[in-house]
């Protein structure tokens, strides 16, 4: 099996990075017309900056308002608009679902893709895949692309103004990166590219976890005050670049499969990808039989930054046996990354680990409350 590593062609991050968007695109040889799929707040915050940066770079552009869900319907709608605009480059500006949609449009039209995340809520921006949902918000499928984005541009002044909950969700997604990659590396399974892992992917995934532990809480304080600090810059890089490269070239395991399972429960739909992944990670660590000290370290981090680690915190107040098995069976569906574990993964094993993770989370919360 060949080792495979992939990454965006260029990654740009910093305060007011949007001012350089046009210039960075020209440096990469990208040509207009530019078609921007934009979330609401991205458009509100960046419209004036786009006007200037694209005028300065001599690129024509148009803006398409995102409909709210990365579904096949939404992708088709944006694709038709991009064709009408004769777009040569597709830019996504907004949250994860906006970028997933713009990536799908770029791929289907065989055009260059630029991702401008306005939140650091997931590791999607650097990847060559989209998570596509059904119109009612359930998980539909992954779309895999031939190439990673040509450019990922992260404006930390914009990220600092986003709701703190989104940054925290990104930490939940990033928190799982190292543990999932480590499992895939040790089990000698395939990464998301269908190849063997590299030592580079392992090192980046590990650095991702170390950065979260070192900077997570301080970065959260920065976002609560809407300011850009070095800790926020490092954390945004961990959530976006390290986690993105780490999961794709390092691989996924139980944590993301449990996320997919949880989406079968409608009460979890208002919770974010990274929030469900954090619970999926606790489930993974328990299923793998990891040490109490490691599980405690991860749970402490979740508590410190406000990530959910009980089912109730994900909207599931009461879970029937059927509801539990529905989640567990979805997590074990053929092709799920749960099967990257070095042991046989069954619905019963996942169901037991979910219950154990929930119980552990409840006791942890009760202990923390009594400490106060
Ligand atoms: Zn993820």
XYZ file of C-alpha atoms and ligand atoms in Angstrom:
373
model
C 0.000 0.000 0.000
C 1.376 3.418 -0.973
C 1.510 6.255 1.555
C -0.519 9.285 0.472
C -0.548 12.826 1.884
C -2.571 15.736 0.502
C -3.060 19.423 1.300
C -4.419 22.636 -0.233
C -2.086 24.284 -2.744
C -1.853 27.378 -0.508
C -2.937 28.290 3.034
C -3.119 31.953 4.101
C -4.140 33.064 7.608
C -4.125 36.301 9.583
C -5.917 39.444 10.651
C -7.777 41.076 7.692
C -6.539 38.382 5.289
C -9.613 39.038 3.076
C -7.962 42.268 1.908
C -5.379 40.042 0.142
C -7.861 37.555 -1.354
C -7.707 38.958 -4.901
C -3.908 39.279 -4.861
C -3.447 35.723 -3.524
C -5.708 34.373 -6.259
C -3.758 36.224 -8.952
C -0.478 34.842 -7.522
C -1.874 31.332 -8.023
C -2.808 32.165 -11.617
C -6.561 32.034 -10.955
C -8.751 33.998 -13.352
C -12.286 35.454 -13.167
C -15.195 35.608 -13.234
C -15.204 34.689 -9.553
C -18.393 33.151 -8.121
C -18.774 33.507 -4.351
C -21.158 31.224 -2.447
C -21.694 33.305 0.678
C -23.281 32.793 4.063
C -25.314 35.670 5.505
C -22.754 37.024 7.955
C -19.896 36.573 5.470
C -21.719 38.800 3.017
C -22.546 41.385 5.661
C -18.976 41.528 6.993
C -17.016 41.179 3.756
C -18.998 42.703 0.880
C -17.043 45.981 0.904
C -13.682 44.202 1.223
C -14.490 41.881 -1.720
C -15.369 44.870 -3.866
C -11.978 46.427 -3.218
C -9.751 43.340 -3.315
C -11.254 42.027 -6.576
C -11.208 45.476 -8.218
C -7.534 45.891 -7.257
C -6.747 42.439 -8.658
C -8.740 43.042 -11.860
C -11.119 40.112 -11.212
C -14.858 40.268 -11.933
C -17.088 38.585 -9.347
C -20.654 37.834 -8.296
C -22.164 36.709 -4.989
C -24.658 33.854 -4.507
C -26.574 33.644 -1.212
C -26.333 30.234 0.459
C -29.665 28.552 1.243
C -28.798 27.073 4.659
C -28.087 23.350 4.141
C -25.391 21.515 2.171
C -27.823 19.227 0.359
C -27.979 17.890 -3.190
C -30.765 20.412 -3.884
C -28.668 23.348 -2.678
C -25.588 22.197 -4.624
C -27.659 21.983 -7.815
C -29.128 25.463 -7.270
C -25.676 27.038 -6.786
C -24.258 25.090 -9.737
C -26.878 26.498 -12.131
C -26.173 30.046 -10.903
C -22.398 29.570 -11.298
C -22.842 28.301 -14.860
C -25.019 31.314 -15.689
C -22.265 33.595 -14.327
C -19.656 31.741 -16.442
C -17.629 31.303 -13.271
C -13.999 30.169 -13.530
C -13.285 30.070 -9.799
C -15.728 29.115 -7.039
C -15.155 30.806 -3.685
C -16.943 29.632 -0.545
C -17.225 32.255 2.201
C -18.948 31.231 5.400
C -19.295 28.237 7.714
C -18.625 24.562 6.996
C -21.853 23.932 5.113
C -21.239 26.908 2.795
C -17.748 25.659 1.972
C -18.947 22.084 1.481
C -21.492 23.395 -1.025
C -19.040 25.608 -2.922
C -16.507 22.746 -3.094
C -19.125 20.458 -4.588
C -20.037 23.101 -7.183
C -16.367 23.651 -8.107
C -15.821 19.927 -8.480
C -18.911 19.300 -10.602
C -18.023 22.200 -12.913
C -14.322 21.263 -12.862
C -13.316 24.780 -11.710
C -10.782 25.985 -9.158
C -11.918 26.126 -5.519
C -11.123 28.778 -2.908
C -12.298 28.411 0.688
C -12.682 31.415 2.977
C -14.015 30.071 6.283
C -15.555 32.778 8.486
C -15.676 30.428 11.466
C -13.188 27.861 12.770
C -15.976 25.380 13.499
C -14.682 22.311 11.646
C -11.750 20.889 9.708
C -13.611 20.902 6.390
C -11.941 23.962 4.751
C -8.650 22.261 3.826
C -10.085 18.919 2.779
C -11.021 17.374 -0.567
C -14.366 16.125 0.658
C -17.775 17.510 1.578
C -20.283 16.235 4.096
C -23.654 16.272 2.356
C -26.930 16.222 4.298
C -30.472 15.326 3.306
C -32.949 18.208 3.130
C -34.161 17.413 6.676
C -30.655 17.655 8.157
C -29.726 13.955 8.453
C -26.335 12.717 7.228
C -26.517 11.760 3.535
C -23.013 10.971 2.291
C -19.438 12.147 1.818
C -18.547 13.622 -1.591
C -14.891 13.001 -2.422
C -13.024 15.301 -4.813
C -10.003 14.830 -7.044
C -8.131 17.760 -5.536
C -7.862 19.773 -2.337
C -8.791 23.479 -2.558
C -6.389 25.666 -4.542
C -6.474 28.282 -1.808
C -7.683 28.389 1.799
C -7.747 31.923 3.197
C -8.608 32.432 6.859
C -9.299 35.949 8.118
C -8.825 35.777 11.895
C -10.417 39.215 12.426
C -13.631 37.671 11.043
C -13.238 34.437 13.042
C -12.808 36.488 16.235
C -16.234 38.046 15.671
C -18.047 34.714 15.242
C -20.022 33.153 18.106
C -17.745 31.408 20.629
C -19.784 28.206 20.320
C -18.546 27.757 16.733
C -14.878 27.962 17.732
C -15.565 25.448 20.502
C -17.250 23.075 18.037
C -14.132 23.318 15.869
C -12.104 22.280 18.904
C -14.383 19.233 19.263
C -13.671 18.207 15.679
C -9.938 18.879 16.140
C -9.860 17.060 19.489
C -10.627 13.760 17.767
C -8.004 14.204 15.014
C -4.990 12.809 16.861
C -6.849 9.896 18.460
C -8.463 8.825 15.203
C -5.198 9.180 13.242
C -3.289 7.292 15.956
C -5.780 4.419 15.720
C -5.461 4.260 11.936
C -1.647 4.447 12.097
C -1.392 1.714 14.740
C -3.949 -0.517 13.012
C -2.146 0.062 9.682
C -5.468 0.911 8.050
C -6.146 3.325 5.185
C -6.491 7.084 5.569
C -9.309 9.059 3.901
C -7.327 9.015 0.642
C -7.240 5.232 0.507
C -3.511 5.129 1.151
C -1.234 4.332 4.052
C -0.491 7.154 6.478
C 2.726 9.192 6.535
C 4.822 10.176 9.553
C 4.028 13.769 8.539
C 0.283 13.254 8.978
C 0.883 11.653 12.376
C 3.087 14.546 13.520
C 0.554 17.170 12.390
C -2.322 15.346 14.112
C -0.325 15.162 17.355
C 0.561 18.851 17.147
C -3.139 19.547 16.662
C -3.985 17.920 20.023
C -1.063 19.609 21.821
C -2.131 23.013 20.477
C -5.704 22.521 21.689
C -4.558 21.630 25.192
C -2.102 24.559 25.284
C -4.189 27.288 23.643
C -7.848 26.188 23.613
C -9.040 27.958 26.750
C -7.121 31.194 26.020
C -8.349 31.296 22.422
C -11.905 30.932 23.672
C -11.444 33.972 25.930
C -10.125 35.949 22.929
C -13.208 35.130 20.841
C -15.502 36.017 23.739
C -13.867 39.474 23.664
C -13.821 39.496 19.828
C -10.068 40.104 19.699
C -7.225 38.459 17.761
C -4.378 37.146 19.936
C -1.422 34.820 19.210
C -3.243 32.029 21.103
C -6.284 32.486 18.855
C -4.077 32.446 15.728
C -2.489 29.149 16.825
C -5.828 27.624 17.786
C -7.452 28.635 14.486
C -4.536 27.013 12.656
C -5.046 23.842 14.728
C -8.819 23.746 14.087
C -8.475 24.459 10.377
C -5.094 23.394 8.972
C -3.699 20.787 11.390
C -7.037 19.086 11.942
C -7.832 19.199 8.204
C -4.530 17.648 7.133
C -4.544 15.337 10.142
C -7.930 13.748 9.556
C -7.625 13.422 5.802
C -4.101 12.068 5.540
C -4.160 10.497 9.029
C -7.556 8.836 8.872
C -10.767 8.531 10.886
C -12.084 5.917 13.302
C -15.004 5.438 15.727
C -15.416 9.118 16.718
C -16.669 10.237 13.308
C -18.799 7.105 12.832
C -20.580 7.811 16.117
C -21.113 11.367 14.854
C -22.800 9.905 11.767
C -24.843 7.608 13.993
C -25.976 10.498 16.194
C -27.340 12.364 13.171
C -30.013 9.627 12.855
C -31.520 11.063 16.065
C -33.451 14.215 15.179
C -32.844 15.822 18.593
C -29.146 16.149 17.727
C -29.784 18.129 14.544
C -29.449 21.507 16.217
C -26.036 20.501 17.543
C -22.865 21.110 15.550
C -20.629 18.561 13.818
C -17.744 19.086 16.255
C -20.022 18.844 19.291
C -21.169 15.385 18.179
C -17.602 14.389 17.251
C -16.452 15.244 20.803
C -18.995 12.788 22.208
C -17.977 10.310 19.505
C -14.387 10.632 20.709
C -15.314 9.804 24.312
C -17.163 6.759 22.928
C -14.066 5.775 20.916
C -11.673 6.087 23.845
C -13.937 3.889 25.969
C -14.438 1.324 23.188
C -10.656 1.168 22.739
C -10.167 0.576 26.457
C -7.949 3.637 26.923
C -6.626 4.517 30.374
C -8.645 6.438 32.915
C -5.986 9.171 33.011
C -6.232 9.770 29.256
C -10.034 9.762 29.318
C -9.947 12.166 32.252
C -7.573 14.506 30.370
C -9.898 14.617 27.356
C -13.025 15.026 29.510
C -11.347 17.867 31.453
C -10.620 19.670 28.200
C -14.229 19.256 27.046
C -15.422 20.653 30.369
C -12.952 23.579 30.307
C -14.063 24.840 26.891
C -17.729 23.791 27.147
C -17.879 20.837 24.753
C -20.773 18.446 25.391
C -19.922 15.025 26.745
C -23.293 13.585 27.708
C -26.230 12.619 25.487
C -28.456 15.148 27.281
C -26.019 17.904 26.272
C -26.646 16.838 22.653
C -30.417 17.141 23.051
C -31.045 13.434 23.743
C -32.848 13.562 27.092
C -34.191 10.018 26.904
C -32.896 7.229 24.691
C -34.892 4.053 24.008
C -33.133 0.775 23.235
C -34.290 1.088 19.634
C -32.971 4.658 19.443
C -29.617 3.541 20.818
C -29.336 0.631 18.383
C -30.279 2.905 15.495
C -27.302 5.147 16.322
C -24.979 2.161 16.851
C -26.038 0.412 13.665
C -25.522 3.557 11.592
C -22.065 3.956 13.156
C -21.198 0.413 12.023
C -22.630 0.626 8.505
C -20.402 -0.890 5.787
C -17.629 1.534 4.805
C -17.837 3.443 8.106
C -14.487 4.516 9.544
C -15.348 2.720 12.809
C -14.021 -0.368 11.029
C -10.536 1.189 11.049
C -10.181 0.059 14.663
C -7.756 -2.847 15.169
C -10.607 -5.007 16.550
C -14.029 -6.045 15.256
C -16.544 -3.234 15.728
C -20.174 -4.317 16.238
C -23.351 -2.336 17.014
C -23.397 -3.892 20.508
C -19.837 -2.734 21.216
C -20.692 0.811 20.068
C -23.986 0.854 22.008
C -22.241 -0.194 25.231
C -19.495 2.389 24.730
C -22.086 5.138 24.109
C -23.880 4.318 27.367
C -20.568 4.142 29.251
C -19.421 7.488 27.754
C -22.709 9.136 28.722
C -22.506 7.779 32.280
C -18.888 8.902 32.598
C -19.820 12.370 31.353
C -22.660 12.595 33.884
C -20.409 11.626 36.815
C -17.739 14.040 35.622
C -20.282 16.879 35.542
C -21.632 15.947 38.993
C -18.098 15.940 40.438
C -17.273 19.294 38.899
C -20.495 20.767 40.313
C -19.746 19.496 43.801
C -16.207 20.966 43.592
C -17.674 24.447 43.233
Zn -15.014 16.179 11.370
